[in-house]
Amino acid sequence: MPDESLPIPDAGRRGDASPARFAFDNSYARLPERFYRPLAPRPVKAPGLVKINRPLALELGLDPEFLASPAGVATLAGNHVPMGAAPMALAYAGHQFGHFVPQLGDGRAILLGEIVDRGGVRRDVQLKGSGPTPFSRNGDGRAALGPVLREYIVSEAMAALGIATTRSLAAVTTGEPVRRATALPGAVLTRVASSHVRVGTFQFFAAKGDHEALRLLADHVIHRHYPNAATADRPYLALFEQVIRRQAALVANWLLVGFIHGVMNTDNCSIAGETIDYGPCAFMDAYGPETVFSSIDSQGRYAYGNQPRIAHWNLARFAEALLPLLADDTDTAIELANAALNGFSPLFSEALLAGLRRKLGLFTEDAGDMALAQDLLTAMAENQADFTLTFRRLGDAAYDRNADTRVRALFQNPVAYDAWAAGWRARLAAEPLDGPARRAAMHRVNPAFIARNHRVEAALSAAVDAGDYGPFEELLTVVAKPYEDRPAFAAYADPPEPTERVYQTFCGT
Ligand code: AMP
Ligand code: MG
């Protein structure tokens, strides 16, 4: 059980008489207390506004002006608990780099509560970096400004790309240092998620043999994320199948934009199928399936090309946790789980192939399409071709052969492109779409702008080292519209110069 001796402010500290700014309706708080610890965020010295995500605030029915006001910033820093909140740290377990840890939990985050947004979707509002909790172990419960800004930028970039993800509602500074390798400015991120239930949440109860809690959690998740599973013959099996489906689609989408999560532990695997917990994540520049950025992933377990295999592995851990719910006898449960799990690879391959076809401008299906795509990827890997630019420029080349020059220039040996392009053109000849329509369709799926790592690092260091948020703001502006060519920001499409290249990213925990 969590350490109860920590001097932690109690959760009873509620908002004053200010009008309800957040229309909270807290369903997780209605689950038994062994799911979480009620607990308020720990106040900080001097809250400072960095960023409010205005469009997201409006989606949530929140007033961006209020959030940016001193009272709003105090709330986002954890100094004031808004009316209607049910602040708590969530319990979960997880496999970290393959090793099971029976108790992790929110060691530096507090769920304030849930809001049903304007589209009728229930969303968690969580403060990350909000101080110690009973799950903090040796951590300080805090977050440094750099990682908070990284999560803000990359999660918003992913959302703009159309990939399922948690969102960033706000970033504030705390006015307090956090001690890492050096002292760094502290910050709090306000994260919005469909929910914070993870594979590790199920593992937490499974490891304790608490089948009643497993069932309550599964029912909560079905009600919240997979309502049609409730009417299936076997609702918990249907839940499992639908989680598999979403993970397969999610990881395919990651690969299609060159995203590397970096820490695909089971506690960072969302049951709702969102990208969650942006740590040492990055988009790759030059294509290479073995690409790793995370400083803590020396074995390459979470390398770009390993992500589908790891998602499958994580889902197998989910299956183990769910077994008691799948059938009364274990053999049947295992059989059902395995049959469902076998669906992952075909679902993933299908999603990947469909995405690759769109990226190549193919709108009909041909048996040779995967080989065609794979040949391009192989040539790109052998020639250090930039992943994002290659596909973006293919859209132009599909319209105008003269644009080939700009694609082949991305390959160390441009002839490798020529050989492939001949086959691609032959295949395009069988397609119904004409040039301009095909280019437009390709540009809708092949981003011009990703949150390139060297740009992210530059934005972070300007903010952290010089208090200059200009690069952070500009990068956010660029990644908010990834599929539009915007000449004013053309330099953001460029890969790093050799001297700008970033080889490692850090969790900063
Ligand atoms: P992460 O690597 O961010 O997914 O976190 C893994 C686990 O470590 C989670 O239980 C976190 O809550 C916990 N953790 C990470 N950083 C801190 C910190 N600074 N203080 C306390 N707990 C932390
Ligand atoms: Mg985590």
XYZ file of C-alpha atoms and ligand atoms in Angstrom:
533
model
C 0.000 0.000 0.000
C 1.079 3.588 -0.475
C 3.107 5.209 2.239
C 0.589 7.006 4.425
C 3.082 8.879 6.507
C 3.888 11.546 3.925
C 2.809 15.008 4.977
C 0.370 15.633 2.172
C -2.235 18.392 2.120
C -5.665 16.892 2.434
C -8.180 16.745 -0.337
C -10.803 18.577 1.642
C -9.294 21.922 0.685
C -11.959 23.059 -1.728
C -12.567 26.126 -3.791
C -13.858 29.306 -2.243
C -17.151 30.915 -3.136
C -16.057 31.679 -6.719
C -18.565 30.529 -9.324
C -18.051 27.060 -10.751
C -15.573 27.559 -13.561
C -15.187 23.878 -14.305
C -18.341 21.803 -14.817
C -16.889 18.716 -13.177
C -18.680 15.389 -13.120
C -16.311 12.878 -11.584
C -17.084 9.278 -12.467
C -13.734 7.798 -11.402
C -14.272 9.232 -7.937
C -17.388 7.074 -7.683
C -15.239 3.948 -7.906
C -14.032 2.434 -4.609
C -11.224 4.197 -2.773
C -8.722 1.462 -3.537
C -8.614 2.860 -7.090
C -6.961 6.109 -5.981
C -5.897 8.349 -3.119
C -7.926 11.525 -2.595
C -5.338 14.242 -2.451
C -4.953 17.894 -3.384
C -2.061 19.216 -5.414
C 0.671 20.774 -3.306
C 0.772 24.578 -3.668
C 3.793 26.191 -5.299
C 5.633 29.403 -4.550
C 4.930 31.641 -7.514
C 2.651 30.422 -10.316
C 3.469 31.956 -13.692
C 1.552 31.687 -16.936
C 3.316 30.092 -19.889
C 0.513 28.994 -22.187
C -3.221 28.449 -22.347
C -4.621 26.309 -25.152
C -7.558 28.524 -26.048
C -9.312 26.303 -28.613
C -9.097 23.326 -26.254
C -10.382 25.426 -23.335
C -13.427 26.373 -25.412
C -13.984 22.730 -26.365
C -14.140 21.967 -22.652
C -16.528 24.815 -21.940
C -13.815 26.666 -20.013
C -13.174 30.385 -20.239
C -9.647 30.959 -21.609
C -9.616 34.479 -20.117
C -10.271 33.049 -16.692
C -7.579 30.392 -17.137
C -5.057 33.092 -18.077
C -6.032 35.272 -15.087
C -4.134 35.094 -11.783
C -6.923 32.981 -10.273
C -6.837 30.663 -13.287
C -3.066 30.319 -13.179
C -3.234 29.613 -9.432
C -5.663 26.808 -10.208
C -3.464 25.393 -12.982
C -0.455 25.468 -10.658
C -2.369 23.542 -8.009
C -2.580 26.421 -5.521
C -6.327 26.519 -5.677
C -8.636 23.528 -6.007
C -11.627 24.487 -8.121
C -15.156 23.891 -6.965
C -16.502 20.500 -7.945
C -13.062 18.935 -8.315
C -12.343 15.561 -6.732
C -8.553 15.679 -6.725
C -6.842 12.312 -6.517
C -3.753 10.325 -7.434
C -4.630 7.197 -9.435
C -3.275 3.769 -8.583
C -1.703 1.634 -11.289
C 1.040 -0.899 -11.853
C 3.025 -1.639 -14.981
C 5.754 -3.414 -16.846
C 8.682 -1.045 -17.226
C 11.126 -2.229 -19.881
C 9.702 -5.711 -19.439
C 9.868 -5.823 -15.630
C 6.699 -5.842 -13.592
C 6.301 -3.183 -10.903
C 3.185 -3.928 -8.839
C 2.736 -0.359 -7.746
C 3.519 2.751 -9.753
C 0.576 5.156 -9.686
C 0.428 8.908 -10.154
C 3.654 9.918 -8.475
C 3.584 13.441 -9.788
C 0.099 13.986 -11.120
C -3.302 14.779 -9.694
C -6.543 14.148 -11.519
C -8.680 17.206 -10.779
C -11.809 15.702 -12.254
C -13.762 15.041 -15.417
C -15.588 17.423 -17.706
C -18.076 16.444 -20.368
C -16.945 18.526 -23.338
C -19.053 20.352 -25.911
C -19.104 17.238 -28.091
C -20.490 15.181 -25.182
C -17.177 13.397 -24.568
C -16.023 12.895 -20.983
C -12.447 14.139 -20.524
C -10.034 13.956 -17.592
C -8.340 17.141 -16.466
C -5.053 16.330 -14.761
C -2.225 18.410 -13.338
C 1.174 16.847 -14.055
C 4.065 17.995 -11.878
C 1.695 18.874 -9.050
C 3.726 17.605 -6.107
C 4.321 14.439 -4.129
C 1.670 11.780 -3.695
C 1.615 8.477 -1.835
C 2.864 6.956 -5.115
C 5.919 9.182 -5.490
C 8.407 6.677 -4.063
C 11.696 8.590 -4.173
C 10.525 11.191 -6.682
C 9.755 14.789 -5.848
C 6.404 14.816 -7.590
C 7.502 17.666 -9.771
C 8.203 18.293 -13.443
C 10.826 20.489 -15.042
C 9.855 23.158 -17.542
C 11.642 21.530 -20.503
C 9.756 18.207 -20.430
C 6.480 20.061 -19.802
C 7.026 22.150 -22.929
C 8.048 19.052 -24.889
C 4.817 17.287 -23.946
C 2.834 20.415 -24.787
C 4.389 20.761 -28.252
C 4.433 17.110 -29.242
C 0.947 16.251 -27.980
C -0.530 19.238 -29.800
C 1.449 18.340 -32.927
C 0.033 14.810 -32.778
C -3.511 16.129 -32.336
C -3.078 18.399 -35.358
C -1.811 15.420 -37.371
C -5.082 13.681 -36.516
C -3.577 11.052 -34.223
C -5.357 9.984 -31.038
C -3.599 11.650 -28.125
C -3.927 13.284 -24.773
C -3.991 17.057 -25.091
C -2.304 19.946 -23.350
C -4.590 22.581 -21.894
C -1.997 24.702 -20.155
C 1.571 25.077 -18.990
C 2.512 27.156 -15.959
C 5.738 27.656 -14.066
C 5.944 27.107 -10.321
C 8.593 29.635 -9.291
C 10.378 26.727 -7.619
C 13.464 24.874 -8.805
C 13.387 21.138 -9.376
C 16.595 19.282 -8.766
C 17.645 16.975 -11.597
C 21.259 16.749 -12.797
C 21.147 20.487 -12.204
C 18.498 22.794 -10.741
C 15.846 23.518 -13.353
C 12.737 25.690 -13.357
C 9.654 23.757 -12.259
C 6.406 23.666 -14.208
C 2.981 22.054 -14.245
C 1.251 20.746 -17.353
C -2.533 20.507 -17.468
C -3.236 17.366 -19.408
C -6.591 16.450 -20.889
C -7.247 12.786 -21.683
C -10.200 10.618 -22.676
C -9.226 8.858 -19.481
C -6.104 7.899 -17.596
C -6.896 4.199 -17.392
C -3.900 2.231 -18.578
C -3.055 -1.415 -19.140
C -1.182 -0.937 -15.864
C -4.401 -0.014 -14.052
C -5.789 -3.471 -14.825
C -2.473 -5.046 -13.867
C -2.600 -3.281 -10.506
C -5.734 -5.143 -9.484
C -4.892 -8.383 -11.292
C -1.620 -8.632 -9.361
C -3.552 -8.340 -6.109
C -6.098 -10.946 -7.206
C -8.799 -8.305 -6.718
C -11.310 -9.599 -9.249
C -14.083 -7.385 -7.996
C -12.021 -4.286 -8.739
C -11.066 -5.691 -12.150
C -14.721 -6.066 -12.998
C -15.596 -2.571 -11.777
C -12.724 -1.122 -13.783
C -13.701 -3.038 -16.914
C -17.308 -1.897 -16.523
C -16.150 1.707 -16.079
C -14.043 1.504 -19.238
C -16.793 -0.165 -21.274
C -19.287 2.462 -20.203
C -16.875 5.265 -20.934
C -15.003 4.185 -24.061
C -16.558 1.090 -25.583
C -20.297 1.259 -24.869
C -21.242 -1.222 -27.588
C -19.160 -3.913 -25.868
C -21.806 -3.893 -23.131
C -24.314 -5.652 -25.366
C -21.874 -8.232 -26.816
C -22.195 -11.908 -25.861
C -18.983 -11.601 -23.899
C -18.602 -7.930 -22.971
C -15.083 -8.251 -21.519
C -13.825 -10.114 -24.566
C -15.422 -7.443 -26.761
C -13.636 -4.827 -24.650
C -10.332 -6.597 -25.205
C -10.932 -6.869 -28.954
C -11.759 -3.190 -29.246
C -8.707 -2.118 -27.251
C -6.613 -4.277 -29.607
C -8.232 -2.569 -32.578
C -7.468 0.907 -31.265
C -3.882 0.084 -30.325
C -3.279 -1.411 -33.769
C -4.619 1.727 -35.439
C -2.696 3.991 -33.078
C 0.680 2.366 -33.624
C 0.114 2.262 -37.390
C -0.574 5.994 -37.247
C 2.628 6.550 -35.287
C 4.664 4.716 -37.908
C 2.995 6.637 -40.718
C 4.275 9.965 -39.358
C 7.632 8.726 -38.082
C 6.739 9.028 -34.404
C 8.702 7.211 -31.715
C 7.017 7.110 -28.323
C 10.150 6.127 -26.480
C 8.670 4.545 -23.322
C 5.962 2.069 -24.288
C 5.702 0.576 -20.819
C 2.319 -0.925 -19.975
C 1.643 1.970 -17.601
C 1.991 4.276 -20.595
C -0.458 2.306 -22.720
C -3.874 3.966 -22.659
C -6.965 1.769 -22.668
C -8.762 4.478 -24.641
C -6.147 4.137 -27.385
C -4.598 7.576 -27.036
C -0.922 8.404 -27.202
C -0.069 9.151 -23.579
C 2.958 10.088 -21.466
C 5.255 12.009 -23.733
C 8.710 11.492 -22.306
C 11.749 10.990 -24.525
C 9.528 10.865 -27.607
C 10.542 12.204 -31.004
C 9.762 12.279 -34.686
C 12.544 10.801 -36.751
C 14.205 12.763 -39.514
C 16.097 10.303 -41.743
C 14.181 7.044 -42.046
C 15.589 4.088 -40.132
C 13.489 1.395 -38.463
C 16.047 0.970 -35.681
C 15.921 4.647 -34.701
C 15.901 5.304 -30.950
C 16.127 8.656 -29.203
C 15.431 7.803 -25.589
C 18.494 8.069 -23.388
C 17.127 5.295 -21.158
C 16.482 2.810 -23.990
C 19.976 1.470 -24.561
C 18.682 -1.862 -25.922
C 16.414 -0.264 -28.499
C 13.388 -2.026 -27.016
C 11.186 0.910 -28.016
C 12.841 1.684 -31.362
C 10.621 3.011 -34.145
C 10.249 -0.312 -35.929
C 9.709 -2.297 -32.711
C 6.607 -0.379 -31.725
C 4.047 -2.774 -33.246
C 5.717 -5.753 -31.569
C 5.745 -3.934 -28.234
C 2.102 -2.917 -28.547
C 1.299 -6.583 -29.098
C 3.382 -7.521 -26.057
C 1.578 -4.903 -23.945
C -1.781 -6.227 -25.112
C -0.715 -9.719 -24.041
C -0.098 -8.295 -20.558
C -3.561 -6.716 -20.725
C -4.982 -10.123 -21.663
C -3.315 -11.727 -18.637
C -4.884 -9.141 -16.366
C -8.304 -9.647 -17.939
C -8.283 -13.461 -17.819
C -10.460 -13.752 -14.686
C -13.177 -11.792 -16.480
C -13.041 -13.600 -19.802
C -14.366 -17.002 -18.727
C -15.003 -19.036 -15.603
C -12.298 -21.562 -16.376
C -8.779 -20.497 -17.151
C -8.270 -22.675 -20.220
C -11.254 -21.147 -21.970
C -10.149 -17.663 -20.924
C -6.663 -18.232 -22.336
C -8.075 -19.619 -25.563
C -10.357 -16.611 -26.025
C -7.589 -14.178 -25.182
C -5.145 -15.775 -27.601
C -7.663 -15.833 -30.415
C -8.312 -12.111 -29.899
C -4.625 -11.331 -29.568
C -3.947 -13.073 -32.879
C -6.101 -10.385 -34.431
C -3.570 -7.684 -33.613
C -1.057 -8.352 -36.384
C -3.571 -8.464 -39.240
C -5.325 -5.357 -37.907
C -2.048 -3.515 -37.601
C -0.816 -4.612 -41.052
C -4.107 -3.622 -42.613
C -4.021 -0.175 -40.994
C -0.397 0.314 -41.973
C -0.925 -0.767 -45.580
C -4.015 1.419 -45.936
C -2.000 4.370 -44.610
C 0.972 3.649 -46.863
C -1.323 3.484 -49.877
C -2.697 6.916 -49.014
C 0.829 8.240 -48.537
C 1.797 6.958 -51.982
C -1.291 8.369 -53.656
C -2.899 4.988 -54.249
C -6.630 4.844 -53.878
C -7.226 1.434 -55.371
C -5.724 -1.802 -54.078
C -3.140 -3.939 -55.777
C -1.488 -7.042 -54.378
C 1.952 -5.529 -54.965
C 1.336 -2.352 -52.948
C 3.035 -3.443 -49.728
C 6.127 -4.521 -51.663
C 6.116 -1.197 -53.511
C 5.972 0.715 -50.216
C 8.572 -1.537 -48.614
C 10.960 -1.016 -51.530
C 10.701 2.725 -51.058
C 11.291 2.443 -47.307
C 14.299 0.199 -47.883
C 15.768 2.683 -50.358
C 15.082 5.507 -47.888
C 16.813 3.639 -45.066
C 19.811 2.841 -47.245
C 20.054 6.435 -48.394
C 19.276 8.355 -45.192
C 16.269 9.955 -46.860
C 14.201 12.247 -44.678
C 10.946 10.442 -43.873
C 8.615 13.441 -43.803
C 10.053 15.286 -46.789
C 10.228 12.222 -49.006
C 6.497 11.606 -48.716
C 5.587 15.289 -48.867
C 7.564 15.792 -52.051
C 6.179 12.601 -53.590
C 2.846 14.435 -53.645
C 4.361 17.022 -55.951
C 6.123 14.372 -58.026
C 2.829 12.529 -58.474
C 1.539 15.661 -60.171
C 4.637 16.826 -61.988
C 7.607 14.678 -62.991
C 9.880 17.707 -62.770
C 9.392 17.579 -59.014
C 11.360 14.318 -58.988
C 14.510 16.409 -58.654
C 13.472 17.484 -55.185
C 12.668 13.939 -54.080
C 15.824 12.350 -55.461
C 17.898 15.064 -53.769
C 16.838 13.539 -50.433
C 18.596 10.257 -51.237
C 22.341 9.886 -50.742
C 22.362 7.977 -53.981
C 19.556 9.581 -56.024
C 19.523 6.678 -58.477
C 17.874 4.582 -55.761
C 14.853 6.837 -56.053
C 14.790 6.736 -59.845
C 14.647 2.959 -59.888
C 11.765 2.939 -57.449
C 9.901 5.833 -59.057
C 9.636 3.997 -62.374
C 7.648 1.220 -60.696
C 5.564 3.717 -58.738
C 4.608 5.604 -61.888
C 3.587 2.381 -63.588
C 1.361 1.651 -60.607
C -0.083 5.206 -60.585
C -1.091 4.763 -64.209
C -3.755 2.327 -63.020
C -5.256 4.921 -60.625
C -8.376 6.911 -61.403
C -7.415 10.199 -59.676
C -5.777 12.820 -61.834
C -2.655 14.785 -60.963
C -3.938 17.782 -58.991
C -6.508 15.738 -57.062
C -3.900 13.110 -56.251
C -1.430 15.693 -55.058
C -4.060 17.323 -52.847
C -5.036 13.946 -51.386
C -1.397 13.080 -50.722
C -0.749 16.421 -49.077
C -3.662 15.789 -46.749
C -1.888 12.727 -45.313
C 1.806 13.569 -45.738
C 2.637 16.430 -43.388
C 4.936 19.236 -44.433
C 5.604 20.022 -40.778
C 6.321 17.753 -37.859
C 7.705 18.805 -34.495
C 11.268 18.205 -35.585
C 13.487 17.306 -32.705
C 16.059 20.042 -33.253
C 13.261 22.601 -33.301
C 11.768 21.165 -30.129
C 15.139 21.249 -28.407
C 15.746 24.821 -29.565
C 12.334 25.915 -28.279
C 12.960 24.245 -24.933
C 16.398 25.695 -24.418
C 15.299 29.218 -25.393
C 12.531 28.981 -22.783
C 14.536 27.287 -20.054
C 17.890 29.023 -20.491
C 16.779 32.474 -21.604
C 13.121 32.780 -20.612
C 12.356 33.322 -24.303
C 9.077 31.672 -25.291
C 9.152 33.014 -28.861
C 10.497 29.796 -30.445
C 8.013 27.688 -28.401
C 5.092 29.814 -29.597
C 6.271 29.815 -33.196
C 6.804 26.068 -33.232
C 3.276 25.576 -31.873
C 1.936 27.786 -34.651
C 3.778 25.711 -37.251
C 2.745 22.270 -36.005
C -0.881 23.346 -35.565
C -1.342 23.153 -39.350
C 0.953 20.337 -40.442
C -0.590 19.648 -43.824
C -0.508 23.181 -45.242
C 2.442 24.542 -47.162
C 3.222 27.804 -45.424
C 6.065 29.663 -47.111
C 6.596 31.906 -44.086
C 7.583 28.838 -42.070
C 9.367 26.935 -44.838
C 12.547 26.521 -42.765
C 10.591 24.437 -40.223
C 10.167 21.751 -42.875
C 13.922 21.336 -43.193
C 15.740 18.449 -41.556
C 18.478 19.401 -39.106
C 21.890 20.379 -40.375
C 24.517 17.887 -39.206
C 25.427 20.244 -36.358
C 21.803 20.614 -35.275
C 21.064 16.908 -35.141
C 19.639 15.627 -31.856
C 20.659 12.101 -30.952
C 19.100 11.670 -27.546
C 16.045 12.839 -25.704
C 15.520 12.618 -21.968
C 12.524 11.903 -19.786
C 13.598 14.631 -17.438
C 11.835 12.887 -14.559
P 6.802 7.961 -16.449
O 8.155 7.495 -16.822
O 6.654 9.454 -16.469
O 5.724 7.269 -17.205
O 6.609 7.585 -14.920
C 6.756 6.287 -14.391
C 6.388 6.298 -12.926
O 7.279 7.135 -12.187
C 4.993 6.831 -12.635
O 4.490 6.131 -11.533
C 5.255 8.261 -12.286
O 4.233 8.816 -11.507
C 6.553 8.169 -11.535
N 7.329 9.419 -11.577
C 7.952 9.947 -12.638
N 8.558 11.109 -12.319
C 8.314 11.333 -11.012
C 8.673 12.364 -10.084
N 9.403 13.414 -10.444
N 8.225 12.248 -8.818
C 7.488 11.203 -8.439
N 7.126 10.199 -9.252
C 7.527 10.246 -10.530
Mg 3.839 7.100 -17.217
